XYZ file of C-alpha atoms in Angstrom:
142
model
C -51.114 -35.412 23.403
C -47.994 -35.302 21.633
C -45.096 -37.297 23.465
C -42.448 -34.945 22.452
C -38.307 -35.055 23.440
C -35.930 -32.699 23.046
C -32.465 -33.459 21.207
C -29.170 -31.018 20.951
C -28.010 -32.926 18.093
C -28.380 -32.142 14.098
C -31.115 -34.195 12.647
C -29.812 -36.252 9.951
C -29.427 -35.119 6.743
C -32.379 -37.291 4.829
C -34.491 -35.692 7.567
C -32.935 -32.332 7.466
C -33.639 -31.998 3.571
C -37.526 -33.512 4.132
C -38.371 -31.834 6.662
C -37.401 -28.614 5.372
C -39.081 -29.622 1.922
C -42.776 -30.197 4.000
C -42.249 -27.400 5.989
C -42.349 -25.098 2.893
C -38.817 -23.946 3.090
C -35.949 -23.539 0.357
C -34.561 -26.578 -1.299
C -31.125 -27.440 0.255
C -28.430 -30.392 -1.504
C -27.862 -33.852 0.077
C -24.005 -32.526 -0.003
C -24.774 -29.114 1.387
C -26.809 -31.005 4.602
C -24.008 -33.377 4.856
C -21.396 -31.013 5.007
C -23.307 -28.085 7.078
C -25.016 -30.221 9.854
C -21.955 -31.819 11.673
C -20.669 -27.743 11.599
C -23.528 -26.354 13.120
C -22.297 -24.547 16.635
C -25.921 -25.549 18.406
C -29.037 -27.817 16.901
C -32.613 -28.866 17.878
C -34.727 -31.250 16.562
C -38.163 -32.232 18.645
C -38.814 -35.771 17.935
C -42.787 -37.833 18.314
C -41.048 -41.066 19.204
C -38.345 -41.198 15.923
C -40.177 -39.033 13.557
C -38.394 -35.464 13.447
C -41.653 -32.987 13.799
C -39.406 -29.531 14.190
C -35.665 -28.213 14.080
C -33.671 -25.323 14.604
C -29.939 -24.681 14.301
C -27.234 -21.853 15.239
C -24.536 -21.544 12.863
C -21.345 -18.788 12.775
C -17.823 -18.578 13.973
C -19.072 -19.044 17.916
C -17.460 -15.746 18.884
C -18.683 -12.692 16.494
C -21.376 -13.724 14.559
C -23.898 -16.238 15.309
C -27.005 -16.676 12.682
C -30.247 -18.781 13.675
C -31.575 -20.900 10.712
C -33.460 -23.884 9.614
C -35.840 -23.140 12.412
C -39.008 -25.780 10.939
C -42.123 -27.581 12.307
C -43.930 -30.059 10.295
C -47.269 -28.989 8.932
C -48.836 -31.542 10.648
C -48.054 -30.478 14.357
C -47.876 -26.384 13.665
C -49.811 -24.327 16.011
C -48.826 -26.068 19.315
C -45.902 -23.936 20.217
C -43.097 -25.913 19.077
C -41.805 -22.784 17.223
C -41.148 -21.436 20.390
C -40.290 -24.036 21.719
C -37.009 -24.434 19.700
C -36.634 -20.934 19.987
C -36.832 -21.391 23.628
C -33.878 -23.852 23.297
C -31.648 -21.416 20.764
C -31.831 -18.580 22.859
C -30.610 -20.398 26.268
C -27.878 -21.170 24.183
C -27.495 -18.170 22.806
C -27.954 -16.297 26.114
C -24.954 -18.528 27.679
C -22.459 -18.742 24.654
C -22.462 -15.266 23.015
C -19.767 -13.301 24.522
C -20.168 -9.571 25.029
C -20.652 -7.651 21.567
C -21.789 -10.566 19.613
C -23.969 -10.355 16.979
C -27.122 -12.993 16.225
C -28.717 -12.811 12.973
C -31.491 -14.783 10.951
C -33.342 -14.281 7.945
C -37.070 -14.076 9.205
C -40.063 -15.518 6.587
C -43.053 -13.358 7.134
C -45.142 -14.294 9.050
C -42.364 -16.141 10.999
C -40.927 -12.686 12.069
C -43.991 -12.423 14.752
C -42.189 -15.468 16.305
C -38.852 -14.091 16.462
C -39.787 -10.508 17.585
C -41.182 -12.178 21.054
C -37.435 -13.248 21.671
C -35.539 -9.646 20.957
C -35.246 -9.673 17.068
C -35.622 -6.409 15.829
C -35.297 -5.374 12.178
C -32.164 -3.994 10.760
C -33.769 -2.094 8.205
C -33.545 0.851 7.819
C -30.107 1.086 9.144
C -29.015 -2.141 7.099
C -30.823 -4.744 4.518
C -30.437 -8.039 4.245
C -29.215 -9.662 1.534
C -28.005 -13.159 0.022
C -26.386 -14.716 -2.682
C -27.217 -18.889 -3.719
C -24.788 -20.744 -5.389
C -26.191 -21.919 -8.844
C -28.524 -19.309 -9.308
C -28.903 -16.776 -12.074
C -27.559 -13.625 -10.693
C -25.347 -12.300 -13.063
C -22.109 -12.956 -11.688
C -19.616 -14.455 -14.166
């Protein structure tokens, strides 16, 4: 059995930017992970002894708008419930630092959204859409 701990500190960001590569999501810059981690208003990172195995962070202006991201488990440990897990940990902070009228978002990866519907996410659609815009991407702006 896994010997895991529980950290509320941003993993660093060489692990941050390899974990998130082996987890299958987007590509993030060294500069963008050193910049963004020490901002982040809440992290997670589950640890097997020093080896960072999953993540999660809360993000936002910590009184309007919060947004969950980043939330990752390696490939090799999926399936155990450390997805919850570090969901688990978000929303107790989430639950304590929101004030009234707050608003939590995330961008949910399907089939990720099963996860984050068992903690209260709902879709916005058709009321609103998501959208994004990535720095250095060919979208037409000029």
């Amino acid at each position: 059995m896994d010997q895991i701990s529980i950290e509320h500190i941003p993993p660093t960001a060489a692990e941050y930017l390899a974990l998130r590569q082996i987890a299958g999501l987007s590509a993030m810059s060294k500069e963008g992970a050193e910049i963004g981690l020490p901002n982040s208003l809440f992290a997670v990172c589950l640890r097997n002894g020093d080896a960072l195995v999953g993540m999660g962070r809360v993000i936002g202006d910590g009184g309007c708008f919060f947004q969950v991201v980043d939330i990752a488990v390696h490939p090799d440990v999926q399936g155990r419930g450390y997805g919850k897990l570090i969901m688990s940990e978000i929303m107790d902070y989430l639950q304590e630092h929101v004030p009234a009228r707050g608003l939590v978002s995330l961008l949910a990866d399907v089939p990720a959204d099963r996860l984050y519907s068992q903690f209260g996410f709902t879709y916005t659609s058709p009321k609103s859409e998501g959208m994004w815009w990535r720095q250095g991407e060919d979208d037409g702006y000029k």
